[in-house]
Amino acid sequence: VAAWSTFVSYAIAFVYMSRSLARDWPIDWQPRLIAKSVAASALMAGAVLAVRAASSAPDSIPMVVLAIVTGIVAYAAGLFALGAVTARERAFLASVLRRGRDR
């Protein structure tokens, strides 16, 4: 109940604010990017469910860690495979990783 009431209240606030600010601050929704993110999320959910279904002890600490790692890898792979991450974003990510490695 708390999650749904929070979702509904944020949705109402978002609709009100976006309509109030639409003229001064237009939002570019990019529906193709949203669809790609939803598809990557579905891929991630399927991968995590498959890992959990394959385990005899899905709630053990190692299986929870494996499910988390699987989810991260599947989501990232989905975003890259669907082209949701641009070349500029990939270059930025590479530079951040290089800086972190050089420290």
PDB file of C-alpha atoms in Angstrom:
ATOM      1  CA  VAL A   1       0.000   0.000   0.000  1.00  0.00           C
ATOM      2  CA  ALA A   2       2.816   2.392   0.849  1.00  0.00           C
ATOM      3  CA  ALA A   3       4.517   1.822  -2.495  1.00  0.00           C
ATOM      4  CA  TRP A   4       1.319   2.375  -4.472  1.00  0.00           C
ATOM      5  CA  SER A   5       0.361   5.505  -2.544  1.00  0.00           C
ATOM      6  CA  THR A   6       3.875   6.886  -3.051  1.00  0.00           C
ATOM      7  CA  PHE A   7       3.718   6.067  -6.765  1.00  0.00           C
ATOM      8  CA  VAL A   8       0.314   7.719  -7.176  1.00  0.00           C
ATOM      9  CA  SER A   9       1.313  10.845  -5.253  1.00  0.00           C
ATOM     10  CA  TYR A  10       4.541  11.220  -7.271  1.00  0.00           C
ATOM     11  CA  ALA A  11       2.609  10.672 -10.503  1.00  0.00           C
ATOM     12  CA  ILE A  12       0.089  13.376  -9.578  1.00  0.00           C
ATOM     13  CA  ALA A  13       2.881  15.776  -8.602  1.00  0.00           C
ATOM     14  CA  PHE A  14       4.748  15.001 -11.834  1.00  0.00           C
ATOM     15  CA  VAL A  15       1.716  15.599 -14.051  1.00  0.00           C
ATOM     16  CA  TYR A  16       0.946  18.858 -12.261  1.00  0.00           C
ATOM     17  CA  MET A  17       4.552  20.125 -12.439  1.00  0.00           C
ATOM     18  CA  SER A  18       5.116  19.062 -16.048  1.00  0.00           C
ATOM     19  CA  ARG A  19       1.946  20.833 -17.173  1.00  0.00           C
ATOM     20  CA  SER A  20       2.798  23.913 -15.141  1.00  0.00           C
ATOM     21  CA  LEU A  21       6.322  24.129 -16.536  1.00  0.00           C
ATOM     22  CA  ALA A  22       5.713  22.829 -20.079  1.00  0.00           C
ATOM     23  CA  ARG A  23       6.060  26.236 -21.718  1.00  0.00           C
ATOM     24  CA  ASP A  24       9.227  27.267 -19.870  1.00  0.00           C
ATOM     25  CA  TRP A  25      10.870  23.853 -19.470  1.00  0.00           C
ATOM     26  CA  PRO A  26       9.782  21.351 -22.137  1.00  0.00           C
ATOM     27  CA  ILE A  27      10.635  17.699 -21.573  1.00  0.00           C
ATOM     28  CA  ASP A  28      11.926  15.547 -24.420  1.00  0.00           C
ATOM     29  CA  TRP A  29      10.429  12.156 -23.519  1.00  0.00           C
ATOM     30  CA  GLN A  30      12.418  10.053 -26.013  1.00  0.00           C
ATOM     31  CA  PRO A  31       9.902   7.171 -26.144  1.00  0.00           C
ATOM     32  CA  ARG A  32      12.315   4.934 -28.092  1.00  0.00           C
ATOM     33  CA  LEU A  33      14.849   5.172 -25.261  1.00  0.00           C
ATOM     34  CA  ILE A  34      12.154   4.440 -22.683  1.00  0.00           C
ATOM     35  CA  ALA A  35      11.078   1.371 -24.684  1.00  0.00           C
ATOM     36  CA  LYS A  36      14.688   0.165 -24.865  1.00  0.00           C
ATOM     37  CA  SER A  37      15.068   0.599 -21.103  1.00  0.00           C
ATOM     38  CA  VAL A  38      11.859  -1.337 -20.486  1.00  0.00           C
ATOM     39  CA  ALA A  39      13.064  -4.120 -22.803  1.00  0.00           C
ATOM     40  CA  ALA A  40      16.433  -4.265 -20.998  1.00  0.00           C
ATOM     41  CA  SER A  41      14.550  -4.425 -17.682  1.00  0.00           C
ATOM     42  CA  ALA A  42      12.458  -7.326 -18.974  1.00  0.00           C
ATOM     43  CA  LEU A  43      15.627  -9.125 -20.076  1.00  0.00           C
ATOM     44  CA  MET A  44      17.118  -8.537 -16.632  1.00  0.00           C
ATOM     45  CA  ALA A  45      13.991  -9.830 -14.894  1.00  0.00           C
ATOM     46  CA  GLY A  46      14.020 -12.960 -17.051  1.00  0.00           C
ATOM     47  CA  ALA A  47      17.691 -13.614 -16.300  1.00  0.00           C
ATOM     48  CA  VAL A  48      17.220 -13.152 -12.558  1.00  0.00           C
ATOM     49  CA  LEU A  49      14.130 -15.380 -12.531  1.00  0.00           C
ATOM     50  CA  ALA A  50      16.032 -18.059 -14.471  1.00  0.00           C
ATOM     51  CA  VAL A  51      18.892 -17.959 -11.957  1.00  0.00           C
ATOM     52  CA  ARG A  52      16.468 -18.216  -9.049  1.00  0.00           C
ATOM     53  CA  ALA A  53      14.492 -21.037 -10.686  1.00  0.00           C
ATOM     54  CA  ALA A  54      17.681 -23.024 -11.334  1.00  0.00           C
ATOM     55  CA  SER A  55      18.653 -22.952  -7.670  1.00  0.00           C
ATOM     56  CA  SER A  56      17.488 -25.300  -4.956  1.00  0.00           C
ATOM     57  CA  ALA A  57      18.171 -22.564  -2.372  1.00  0.00           C
ATOM     58  CA  PRO A  58      17.218 -19.292  -4.114  1.00  0.00           C
ATOM     59  CA  ASP A  59      17.268 -17.277  -0.900  1.00  0.00           C
ATOM     60  CA  SER A  60      20.765 -18.206   0.237  1.00  0.00           C
ATOM     61  CA  ILE A  61      23.331 -15.411   0.377  1.00  0.00           C
ATOM     62  CA  PRO A  62      25.429 -16.744  -2.540  1.00  0.00           C
ATOM     63  CA  MET A  63      22.313 -17.052  -4.721  1.00  0.00           C
ATOM     64  CA  VAL A  64      21.151 -13.542  -3.843  1.00  0.00           C
ATOM     65  CA  VAL A  65      24.602 -12.197  -4.743  1.00  0.00           C
ATOM     66  CA  LEU A  66      24.533 -14.214  -7.999  1.00  0.00           C
ATOM     67  CA  ALA A  67      21.064 -12.853  -8.805  1.00  0.00           C
ATOM     68  CA  ILE A  68      22.249  -9.274  -8.201  1.00  0.00           C
ATOM     69  CA  VAL A  69      25.329  -9.723 -10.379  1.00  0.00           C
ATOM     70  CA  THR A  70      23.251 -11.457 -13.063  1.00  0.00           C
ATOM     71  CA  GLY A  71      20.756  -8.591 -12.998  1.00  0.00           C
ATOM     72  CA  ILE A  72      23.445  -5.947 -13.382  1.00  0.00           C
ATOM     73  CA  VAL A  73      25.171  -7.790 -16.227  1.00  0.00           C
ATOM     74  CA  ALA A  74      21.909  -8.613 -18.021  1.00  0.00           C
ATOM     75  CA  TYR A  75      20.611  -5.034 -17.780  1.00  0.00           C
ATOM     76  CA  ALA A  76      23.891  -3.533 -19.005  1.00  0.00           C
ATOM     77  CA  ALA A  77      24.121  -6.068 -21.829  1.00  0.00           C
ATOM     78  CA  GLY A  78      20.520  -5.335 -22.786  1.00  0.00           C
ATOM     79  CA  LEU A  79      21.120  -1.588 -22.885  1.00  0.00           C
ATOM     80  CA  PHE A  80      24.246  -2.004 -25.016  1.00  0.00           C
ATOM     81  CA  ALA A  81      22.655  -4.604 -27.326  1.00  0.00           C
ATOM     82  CA  LEU A  82      19.571  -2.451 -27.907  1.00  0.00           C
ATOM     83  CA  GLY A  83      21.653   0.640 -28.614  1.00  0.00           C
ATOM     84  CA  ALA A  84      20.334   2.565 -25.628  1.00  0.00           C
ATOM     85  CA  VAL A  85      23.860   3.686 -24.742  1.00  0.00           C
ATOM     86  CA  THR A  86      25.294   6.168 -27.234  1.00  0.00           C
ATOM     87  CA  ALA A  87      28.901   6.278 -28.416  1.00  0.00           C
ATOM     88  CA  ARG A  88      29.407   9.479 -26.418  1.00  0.00           C
ATOM     89  CA  GLU A  89      28.133   7.793 -23.251  1.00  0.00           C
ATOM     90  CA  ARG A  90      30.380   4.765 -23.871  1.00  0.00           C
ATOM     91  CA  ALA A  91      33.390   7.073 -24.265  1.00  0.00           C
ATOM     92  CA  PHE A  92      32.502   8.862 -21.022  1.00  0.00           C
ATOM     93  CA  LEU A  93      32.138   5.534 -19.195  1.00  0.00           C
ATOM     94  CA  ALA A  94      35.507   4.378 -20.543  1.00  0.00           C
ATOM     95  CA  SER A  95      37.189   7.597 -19.378  1.00  0.00           C
ATOM     96  CA  VAL A  96      35.700   7.246 -15.900  1.00  0.00           C
ATOM     97  CA  LEU A  97      36.856   3.641 -15.675  1.00  0.00           C
ATOM     98  CA  ARG A  98      40.346   4.596 -16.864  1.00  0.00           C
ATOM     99  CA  ARG A  99      40.568   7.362 -14.259  1.00  0.00           C
ATOM    100  CA  GLY A 100      39.489   4.947 -11.548  1.00  0.00           C
ATOM    101  CA  ARG A 101      42.053   2.374 -12.650  1.00  0.00           C
ATOM    102  CA  ASP A 102      44.877   4.945 -12.727  1.00  0.00           C
ATOM    103  CA  ARG A 103      44.358   5.946  -9.100  1.00  0.00           C
TER     104      ARG A 103
END
